[in-house]
Amino acid sequence: MFELLLTMLERLGIIVTIAFVLTRFRFFRDMIYSERLARRQQYVAIGFFGFFGIIGTYTGLTFNTESFQFNAWPLDVSSDEAIANSRVIGVVLAGLLGGYRVGIGAGIIAGAHRYFLGGFTALACGLAAIIAGLISGALHKRNRHVKLQSAFMIGAGAEAVQMLIILGLSKPFENALALVEVIGLPMILANGIGCALFLLIIKNVVNEEEKAGALQAQKTLRIADQTLGHLRKGLTTVSATEVCRILHREVEGSAVAITDKTHILSHVGMGDDHHQAGNTIQTSITRDVIQDGDMMIANDRTIHCADKNCPLGAAIVAPLKQRGETIGTLKFYFQSEKEITNVITELVTGLSVLLSNQLEIAEADNAYQLAKEAEIKALQAQISPHFLFNSLNTIVSLVRTEPAKARKLLLSLSHFLRQNLSGTTADMTTLNQELKHVKAYLEVEEARFVDRLRVNYEIDEQTLYRKLPPLTLQPIVENAIKHGIKNKNTNCIVEISIICQQNETLVSVKDNGAGIPQHRIKEIGKAPLYSESGTGLGLYNVNRRLTMLYGERASLQISSEQDNGTIVRFLIPSMEE
């Protein structure tokens, strides 16, 4: 009995080898990962595992119940002989991996083959193979992730059921009993161990693929993180060079290149003495990829390099796309076509999609920035000089009585309007220019108020060259005069303060006017406000531009008391932020 067990364990080496070969087939790996097999997959699996069961039969030993002798290979079975075999392994694994249909199908194939071999146990063994497929298929439903101990128990249990069927169906009973006494325990142990070994091989293959997939995913994420910052600038010679350096460092290959539709943008690696940035695309395969938008693989016969001594003998050329249109190519070069594996091909495919998506993001980001700048320009253009007609009326009234003063006011108004118009085209200005704009405006307003208005300045000279959006300060000052002090008959005071505060610039405009009701303060600057006295659009536009450029820290801060004036502040962050 012990010798039989050792012999059967030796024969398991054949089964293990076949199991390892099976794991190399794509259909087998697909079956492992699939939640539910398609009909075609089921047929293929039934055929494979049925064939596996047949091999298990042929790798067994024939046992003669009269002489109690074993023969090496069961090629011919007489009426008084039976087979000690590993057929049940293929059938059990079929049910565990593919379900009861696959298990029963494989059992029918292996069982039918065993039945036609003959011997006094032919019917019992053929039926037992089908029952083994049914049992393992049922357990497949209950637990898809089978443990090694479970595989051993299922394989051993299926073999134990076969021994019972042999005792129940095989005649004469004395021969069946003698057979089971000799081969029963060795076959139960050997087939249990065989099922566990088969499952162990499958688990190792799955673990290796998952580990390889995790490493590929980690590499892809690392590449994405490193390249995104460069491709945000679009597909240029500089960005392409940085991306090629990253890819050449991260991916095994002799060289990496990126092209646009007509020229090489960058080439890093072997062959860079003649594959140079700025050269026109030389190979027809690259032009074909740009035209068709499909990845191609070139070998030494199709790569067509102009330099006969070029060390690059193969390449994968993948398209780079934006909005479905090919705008360039990503090229990985190798010295030989043998270096291009399926893993490399899939990686390059994924990288071309990744870089294309990053270019899409860059384009969208650029469009967002342009829209943002356009919105700023639109907001600035909306700030029109409300006081224009009142100012002109004031000047007209002074033309006869005080022509010199009228001329001075015209110059101030001209300067104010010129600054207003230039502010709609400029991105940034200085506080010094903003102050000049405000003073031009206030000179006109002081003429209208006729000695009722006094403006006080507290200016830190070192802040005058700080940058801010144009037309920021004047609308705040205009708001203080238009809504704060317009109804005061005397002692109208506006204080403008620009001071340096911990490397930041604090700008504030204070008036001693009527103040703002508390329920309105929270609304001012957040949205246009429509009332009898105005729309609130000026402060809303200012607040929008400040927050868009500097963030919420720079938003307008308003404090006010009824009949006790208003203070409007904003912060210009430090240049380092």
CSV table of C-alpha atoms in Angstrom, one decimal, residues 42-406:
chain,number,residue,atom,x,y,z
A,42,GLN,CA,-17.6,26.4,-20.8
A,43,TYR,CA,-17.2,24.1,-23.8
A,44,VAL,CA,-13.4,24.8,-24.0
A,45,ALA,CA,-13.0,24.1,-20.2
A,46,ILE,CA,-15.0,20.9,-20.4
A,47,GLY,CA,-12.8,19.7,-23.2
A,48,PHE,CA,-9.6,20.6,-21.4
A,49,PHE,CA,-10.5,19.2,-18.0
A,50,GLY,CA,-12.0,16.1,-19.6
A,51,PHE,CA,-8.7,15.6,-21.4
A,52,PHE,CA,-6.9,16.2,-18.1
A,53,GLY,CA,-9.0,13.5,-16.5
A,54,ILE,CA,-8.1,11.1,-19.4
A,55,ILE,CA,-4.4,11.8,-18.8
A,56,GLY,CA,-5.0,11.1,-15.1
A,57,THR,CA,-6.3,7.7,-16.1
A,58,TYR,CA,-3.4,6.8,-18.3
A,59,THR,CA,-0.8,7.9,-15.7
A,60,GLY,CA,-2.3,5.4,-13.2
A,61,LEU,CA,-1.4,1.7,-12.6
A,62,THR,CA,-3.5,-1.3,-13.5
A,63,PHE,CA,-4.1,-3.7,-10.6
A,64,ASN,CA,-4.9,-7.4,-11.0
A,65,THR,CA,-7.2,-8.7,-8.3
A,66,GLU,CA,-6.2,-12.3,-8.9
A,67,SER,CA,-2.4,-11.8,-8.8
A,68,PHE,CA,-2.3,-8.6,-6.8
A,69,GLN,CA,0.2,-7.2,-9.3
A,70,PHE,CA,0.5,-3.7,-10.7
A,71,ASN,CA,1.4,-2.8,-14.3
A,72,ALA,CA,3.1,0.4,-15.1
A,73,TRP,CA,0.7,1.9,-17.8
A,74,PRO,CA,-3.0,1.0,-18.1
A,75,LEU,CA,-3.1,0.7,-21.9
A,76,ASP,CA,-5.2,-2.5,-21.8
A,77,VAL,CA,-7.5,-3.5,-19.0
A,78,SER,CA,-8.7,-7.1,-18.6
A,79,SER,CA,-11.9,-8.2,-16.9
A,80,ASP,CA,-10.3,-8.9,-13.6
A,81,GLU,CA,-8.2,-5.6,-13.5
A,82,ALA,CA,-8.8,-2.1,-12.3
A,83,ILE,CA,-6.9,1.2,-12.4
A,84,ALA,CA,-5.3,3.1,-9.6
A,85,ASN,CA,-5.4,6.6,-11.1
A,86,SER,CA,-5.6,10.4,-10.7
A,87,ARG,CA,-8.6,10.9,-13.0
A,88,VAL,CA,-10.6,12.6,-10.3
A,89,ILE,CA,-8.2,15.5,-10.0
A,90,GLY,CA,-9.2,16.9,-13.4
A,91,VAL,CA,-12.9,16.4,-12.8
A,92,VAL,CA,-12.8,18.0,-9.3
A,93,LEU,CA,-10.8,21.0,-10.5
A,94,ALA,CA,-13.3,21.4,-13.4
A,95,GLY,CA,-16.2,21.7,-11.0
A,96,LEU,CA,-14.4,23.9,-8.5
A,97,LEU,CA,-13.2,26.4,-11.2
A,98,GLY,CA,-16.0,26.2,-13.7
A,99,GLY,CA,-19.1,25.2,-11.9
A,100,TYR,CA,-21.3,22.1,-12.0
A,101,ARG,CA,-21.8,22.2,-15.8
A,102,VAL,CA,-18.1,22.2,-16.5
A,103,GLY,CA,-17.6,19.6,-13.7
A,104,ILE,CA,-20.3,17.2,-15.0
A,105,GLY,CA,-19.1,17.7,-18.6
A,106,ALA,CA,-15.5,16.9,-17.8
A,107,GLY,CA,-16.8,14.0,-15.7
A,108,ILE,CA,-18.7,12.6,-18.6
A,109,ILE,CA,-15.7,12.8,-20.9
A,110,ALA,CA,-13.3,11.2,-18.4
A,111,GLY,CA,-15.9,8.7,-17.2
A,112,ALA,CA,-16.9,7.6,-20.7
A,113,HIS,CA,-13.2,7.1,-21.6
A,114,ARG,CA,-12.7,5.0,-18.5
A,115,TYR,CA,-15.8,3.0,-19.2
A,116,PHE,CA,-14.7,2.0,-22.7
A,117,LEU,CA,-11.2,0.9,-21.3
A,118,GLY,CA,-13.0,-2.0,-19.7
A,119,GLY,CA,-12.4,-3.9,-16.5
A,120,PHE,CA,-14.8,-5.0,-13.8
A,121,THR,CA,-14.9,-1.5,-12.3
A,122,ALA,CA,-15.5,0.3,-15.6
A,123,LEU,CA,-19.1,1.2,-14.9
A,124,ALA,CA,-18.5,2.2,-11.3
A,125,CYS,CA,-15.5,4.4,-12.2
A,126,GLY,CA,-17.2,6.1,-15.1
A,127,LEU,CA,-20.2,6.9,-12.9
A,128,ALA,CA,-18.0,8.1,-10.1
A,129,ALA,CA,-16.3,10.6,-12.4
A,130,ILE,CA,-19.6,12.2,-13.2
A,131,ILE,CA,-20.6,12.3,-9.5
A,132,ALA,CA,-17.2,13.9,-8.6
A,133,GLY,CA,-18.0,16.7,-11.1
A,134,LEU,CA,-21.4,17.2,-9.6
A,135,ILE,CA,-20.1,17.4,-6.1
A,136,SER,CA,-17.2,19.8,-6.9
A,137,GLY,CA,-19.5,21.9,-9.0
A,138,ALA,CA,-22.0,22.3,-6.1
A,139,LEU,CA,-19.1,23.4,-3.8
A,140,HIS,CA,-18.0,25.9,-6.5
A,141,LYS,CA,-21.4,27.6,-6.0
A,142,ARG,CA,-20.9,27.9,-2.3
A,143,ASN,CA,-17.4,29.1,-2.2
A,144,ARG,CA,-15.5,30.5,-5.2
A,145,HIS,CA,-12.2,31.1,-3.3
A,146,VAL,CA,-11.3,27.5,-2.3
A,147,LYS,CA,-8.6,27.0,0.3
A,148,LEU,CA,-5.9,24.4,-0.1
A,149,GLN,CA,-7.3,22.3,2.8
A,150,SER,CA,-10.7,22.4,1.2
A,151,ALA,CA,-9.3,21.3,-2.2
A,152,PHE,CA,-7.6,18.4,-0.4
A,153,MET,CA,-10.8,17.4,1.4
A,154,ILE,CA,-12.9,17.7,-1.8
A,155,GLY,CA,-10.4,15.6,-3.9
A,156,ALA,CA,-10.1,13.0,-1.1
A,157,GLY,CA,-13.8,13.0,-0.6
A,158,ALA,CA,-14.6,12.5,-4.3
A,159,GLU,CA,-12.2,9.6,-4.4
A,160,ALA,CA,-13.7,8.1,-1.2
A,161,VAL,CA,-17.1,8.3,-2.9
A,162,GLN,CA,-15.6,6.4,-5.9
A,163,MET,CA,-14.5,3.6,-3.6
A,164,LEU,CA,-18.0,3.3,-2.2
A,165,ILE,CA,-19.5,3.2,-5.7
A,166,ILE,CA,-17.0,0.5,-6.6
A,167,LEU,CA,-18.1,-1.6,-3.6
A,168,GLY,CA,-21.7,-1.1,-4.5
A,169,LEU,CA,-21.7,-1.7,-8.2
A,170,SER,CA,-18.6,-3.8,-9.1
A,171,LYS,CA,-19.0,-7.6,-9.4
A,172,PRO,CA,-17.8,-9.8,-8.0
A,173,PHE,CA,-17.9,-8.1,-4.6
A,174,GLU,CA,-14.9,-10.1,-3.4
A,175,ASN,CA,-12.7,-8.6,-6.1
A,176,ALA,CA,-14.1,-5.1,-5.5
A,177,LEU,CA,-13.4,-5.4,-1.7
A,178,ALA,CA,-9.9,-6.7,-2.3
A,179,LEU,CA,-9.3,-3.8,-4.7
A,180,VAL,CA,-10.5,-1.1,-2.3
A,181,GLU,CA,-8.5,-2.6,0.6
A,182,VAL,CA,-5.3,-2.3,-1.5
A,183,ILE,CA,-5.8,1.0,-3.5
A,184,GLY,CA,-8.4,2.8,-1.5
A,185,LEU,CA,-6.4,4.8,1.0
A,186,PRO,CA,-3.4,5.5,-1.4
A,187,MET,CA,-5.8,6.9,-4.0
A,188,ILE,CA,-7.7,9.0,-1.5
A,189,LEU,CA,-4.5,10.6,-0.2
A,190,ALA,CA,-2.8,10.9,-3.6
A,191,ASN,CA,-5.8,12.5,-5.3
A,192,GLY,CA,-6.4,14.9,-2.3
A,193,ILE,CA,-2.8,15.9,-2.5
A,194,GLY,CA,-3.0,16.3,-6.3
A,195,CYS,CA,-6.0,18.6,-6.0
A,196,ALA,CA,-4.3,20.7,-3.5
A,197,LEU,CA,-1.1,20.9,-5.6
A,198,PHE,CA,-3.1,21.9,-8.7
A,199,LEU,CA,-4.9,24.6,-6.8
A,200,LEU,CA,-1.5,25.8,-5.3
A,201,ILE,CA,-0.1,26.2,-8.8
A,202,ILE,CA,-3.2,28.2,-9.8
A,203,LYS,CA,-2.9,30.5,-6.7
A,204,ASN,CA,0.8,31.1,-7.4
A,205,VAL,CA,0.0,32.1,-11.0
A,206,VAL,CA,-2.8,34.4,-9.9
A,207,ASN,CA,-0.6,36.0,-7.2
A,208,GLU,CA,2.2,36.5,-9.7
A,209,GLU,CA,-0.1,38.2,-12.1
A,210,GLU,CA,-1.7,40.4,-9.4
A,211,LYS,CA,1.8,41.3,-8.1
A,212,ALA,CA,2.9,42.2,-11.7
A,213,GLY,CA,-0.3,44.2,-12.2
A,214,ALA,CA,0.3,46.0,-9.0
A,215,LEU,CA,3.8,46.9,-10.0
A,216,GLN,CA,2.6,48.1,-13.4
A,217,ALA,CA,-0.1,50.2,-11.8
A,218,GLN,CA,2.4,51.6,-9.3
A,219,LYS,CA,4.8,52.5,-12.2
A,220,THR,CA,2.0,54.0,-14.2
A,221,LEU,CA,0.8,56.2,-11.3
A,222,ARG,CA,4.4,57.3,-10.7
A,223,ILE,CA,4.8,58.2,-14.4
A,224,ALA,CA,1.5,60.0,-14.3
A,225,ASP,CA,2.5,62.0,-11.3
A,226,GLN,CA,5.9,63.0,-12.8
A,227,THR,CA,4.6,63.9,-16.3
A,228,LEU,CA,1.4,65.8,-15.5
A,229,GLY,CA,3.2,68.9,-14.5
A,230,HIS,CA,5.1,69.0,-17.8
A,231,LEU,CA,2.2,68.2,-20.1
A,232,ARG,CA,0.1,70.9,-18.4
A,233,LYS,CA,2.1,73.3,-20.6
A,234,GLY,CA,1.0,71.4,-23.7
A,235,LEU,CA,2.9,69.4,-26.3
A,236,THR,CA,6.1,71.4,-26.8
A,237,THR,CA,9.8,70.6,-27.3
A,238,VAL,CA,10.5,71.4,-23.6
A,239,SER,CA,7.6,69.3,-22.2
A,240,ALA,CA,8.2,66.4,-24.6
A,241,THR,CA,11.9,66.3,-23.6
A,242,GLU,CA,11.1,66.1,-19.9
A,243,VAL,CA,8.4,63.4,-20.5
A,244,CYS,CA,10.8,61.4,-22.6
A,245,ARG,CA,13.5,61.5,-19.9
A,246,ILE,CA,10.9,60.3,-17.3
A,247,LEU,CA,9.7,57.5,-19.6
A,248,HIS,CA,13.3,56.4,-20.5
A,249,ARG,CA,14.1,56.2,-16.8
A,250,GLU,CA,11.0,54.3,-15.8
A,251,VAL,CA,10.4,51.9,-18.8
A,252,GLU,CA,12.8,49.4,-20.1
A,253,GLY,CA,13.7,50.4,-23.7
A,254,SER,CA,16.6,51.7,-25.7
A,255,ALA,CA,15.1,55.1,-26.5
A,256,VAL,CA,11.9,57.1,-26.2
A,257,ALA,CA,10.7,59.8,-28.6
A,258,ILE,CA,7.7,62.1,-28.9
A,259,THR,CA,6.6,63.7,-32.2
A,260,ASP,CA,4.0,66.1,-33.3
A,261,LYS,CA,2.3,65.7,-36.7
A,262,THR,CA,5.4,66.7,-38.7
A,263,HIS,CA,8.5,66.9,-36.5
A,264,ILE,CA,10.4,65.1,-33.7
A,265,LEU,CA,9.9,67.0,-30.5
A,266,SER,CA,12.3,65.0,-28.4
A,267,HIS,CA,14.4,61.8,-28.6
A,268,VAL,CA,16.1,60.4,-25.5
A,269,GLY,CA,18.4,57.4,-25.5
A,270,MET,CA,20.2,55.4,-28.1
A,271,GLY,CA,20.4,56.9,-31.6
A,272,ASP,CA,20.1,60.5,-30.4
A,273,ASP,CA,23.0,61.4,-32.6
A,274,HIS,CA,20.7,61.3,-35.7
A,275,HIS,CA,17.2,61.1,-34.2
A,276,GLN,CA,17.2,64.8,-33.1
A,277,ALA,CA,14.6,67.2,-32.0
A,278,GLY,CA,13.5,69.5,-34.8
A,279,ASN,CA,14.1,66.9,-37.6
A,280,THR,CA,11.1,66.1,-39.8
A,281,ILE,CA,9.5,62.7,-39.3
A,282,GLN,CA,11.4,60.2,-41.4
A,283,THR,CA,9.6,56.9,-41.1
A,284,SER,CA,6.4,56.0,-43.0
A,285,ILE,CA,5.1,53.9,-40.1
A,286,THR,CA,5.0,57.0,-37.9
A,287,ARG,CA,3.1,58.9,-40.6
A,288,ASP,CA,0.7,55.9,-40.8
A,289,VAL,CA,0.1,56.0,-37.1
A,290,ILE,CA,-0.7,59.8,-37.3
A,291,GLN,CA,-3.0,59.2,-40.2
A,292,ASP,CA,-4.8,56.0,-38.9
A,293,GLY,CA,-4.7,56.7,-35.2
A,294,ASP,CA,-3.7,53.1,-34.4
A,295,MET,CA,-0.6,51.7,-32.6
A,296,MET,CA,1.9,49.9,-34.8
A,297,ILE,CA,5.0,47.8,-34.2
A,298,ALA,CA,8.0,48.3,-36.5
A,299,ASN,CA,10.8,45.8,-37.0
A,300,ASP,CA,14.2,46.1,-38.7
A,301,ARG,CA,12.6,45.7,-42.1
A,302,THR,CA,9.9,48.4,-41.6
A,303,ILE,CA,11.5,50.9,-39.3
A,304,HIS,CA,13.3,52.5,-42.3
A,305,CYS,CA,15.8,54.7,-40.4
A,306,ALA,CA,17.9,56.9,-42.6
A,307,ASP,CA,21.1,56.0,-40.8
A,308,LYS,CA,22.2,52.5,-41.8
A,309,ASN,CA,24.3,52.2,-38.6
A,310,CYS,CA,21.3,53.0,-36.3
A,311,PRO,CA,21.3,50.6,-33.3
A,312,LEU,CA,17.5,50.7,-33.1
A,313,GLY,CA,16.0,47.7,-34.7
A,314,ALA,CA,12.4,47.8,-33.6
A,315,ALA,CA,9.9,50.3,-32.2
A,316,ILE,CA,6.4,50.6,-30.9
A,317,VAL,CA,4.6,53.7,-32.2
A,318,ALA,CA,1.5,54.8,-30.4
A,319,PRO,CA,-0.8,57.8,-31.2
A,320,LEU,CA,-1.2,60.8,-28.9
A,321,LYS,CA,-4.7,62.2,-29.2
A,322,GLN,CA,-6.8,65.2,-28.3
A,323,ARG,CA,-10.6,65.2,-28.8
A,324,GLY,CA,-10.2,62.0,-30.9
A,325,GLU,CA,-7.7,63.6,-33.3
A,326,THR,CA,-4.1,62.3,-33.5
A,327,ILE,CA,-1.7,65.2,-32.7
A,328,GLY,CA,1.5,63.3,-32.4
A,329,THR,CA,3.1,60.0,-31.5
A,330,LEU,CA,4.8,58.3,-28.6
A,331,LYS,CA,7.6,56.0,-29.7
A,332,PHE,CA,9.5,53.3,-27.7
A,333,TYR,CA,12.6,52.0,-29.5
A,334,PHE,CA,14.4,48.7,-29.0
A,335,GLN,CA,17.5,47.0,-30.4
A,336,SER,CA,15.5,43.9,-31.4
A,337,GLU,CA,11.9,43.0,-32.0
A,338,LYS,CA,12.5,40.1,-29.5
A,339,GLU,CA,12.6,42.7,-26.7
A,340,ILE,CA,9.0,43.7,-27.4
A,341,THR,CA,6.9,41.6,-25.0
A,342,ASN,CA,3.1,41.6,-24.5
A,343,VAL,CA,3.7,43.4,-21.2
A,344,ILE,CA,5.7,46.1,-22.9
A,345,THR,CA,3.1,46.5,-25.6
A,346,GLU,CA,0.2,46.8,-23.1
A,347,LEU,CA,2.3,49.3,-21.1
A,348,VAL,CA,3.0,51.5,-24.1
A,349,THR,CA,-0.7,51.3,-25.0
A,350,GLY,CA,-1.7,52.5,-21.5
A,351,LEU,CA,1.0,55.2,-21.5
A,352,SER,CA,-0.3,56.6,-24.8
A,353,VAL,CA,-3.8,56.8,-23.4
A,354,LEU,CA,-2.4,58.3,-20.2
A,355,LEU,CA,-0.4,61.0,-21.9
A,356,SER,CA,-3.3,61.7,-24.3
A,357,ASN,CA,-5.6,62.3,-21.3
A,358,GLN,CA,-3.0,64.6,-19.7
A,359,LEU,CA,-2.9,66.6,-22.9
A,360,GLU,CA,-6.7,66.8,-22.8
A,361,ILE,CA,-6.5,68.1,-19.3
A,362,ALA,CA,-3.8,70.6,-20.3
A,363,GLU,CA,-6.0,71.9,-23.1
A,364,ALA,CA,-9.0,72.1,-20.8
A,365,ASP,CA,-6.9,73.9,-18.2
A,366,ASN,CA,-5.6,76.3,-20.8
A,367,ALA,CA,-9.2,76.9,-21.9
A,368,TYR,CA,-10.2,77.5,-18.3
A,369,GLN,CA,-7.4,80.0,-17.8
A,370,LEU,CA,-8.4,81.9,-21.0
A,371,ALA,CA,-12.0,81.9,-19.9
A,372,LYS,CA,-11.0,83.1,-16.5
A,373,GLU,CA,-8.9,85.9,-18.0
A,374,ALA,CA,-11.8,86.8,-20.4
A,375,GLU,CA,-14.1,86.9,-17.4
A,376,ILE,CA,-11.8,89.3,-15.6
A,377,LYS,CA,-11.6,91.5,-18.7
A,378,ALA,CA,-15.4,91.5,-19.0
A,379,LEU,CA,-15.7,92.4,-15.3
A,380,GLN,CA,-13.3,95.2,-15.7
A,381,ALA,CA,-15.0,96.5,-18.8
A,382,GLN,CA,-18.3,96.6,-16.9
A,383,ILE,CA,-16.9,99.3,-14.6
A,384,SER,CA,-17.9,102.4,-16.3
A,385,PRO,CA,-17.5,106.0,-14.9
A,386,HIS,CA,-21.0,106.6,-13.4
A,387,PHE,CA,-20.2,110.2,-12.7
A,388,LEU,CA,-19.3,111.1,-16.3
A,389,PHE,CA,-22.4,113.2,-17.0
A,390,ASN,CA,-22.3,114.9,-13.6
A,391,SER,CA,-18.6,115.7,-14.1
A,392,LEU,CA,-19.3,117.1,-17.6
A,393,ASN,CA,-22.1,119.3,-16.1
A,394,THR,CA,-19.7,120.6,-13.4
A,395,ILE,CA,-17.0,121.4,-16.0
A,396,VAL,CA,-19.6,123.2,-18.3
A,397,SER,CA,-20.7,125.3,-15.3
A,398,LEU,CA,-17.1,126.3,-14.7
A,399,VAL,CA,-16.1,127.1,-18.2
A,400,ARG,CA,-17.3,130.7,-18.1
A,401,THR,CA,-16.6,131.4,-14.4
A,402,GLU,CA,-13.4,129.5,-13.7
A,403,PRO,CA,-11.9,128.4,-17.1
A,404,ALA,CA,-8.6,127.5,-15.5
A,405,LYS,CA,-10.3,125.2,-13.1
A,406,ALA,CA,-12.4,123.7,-15.8
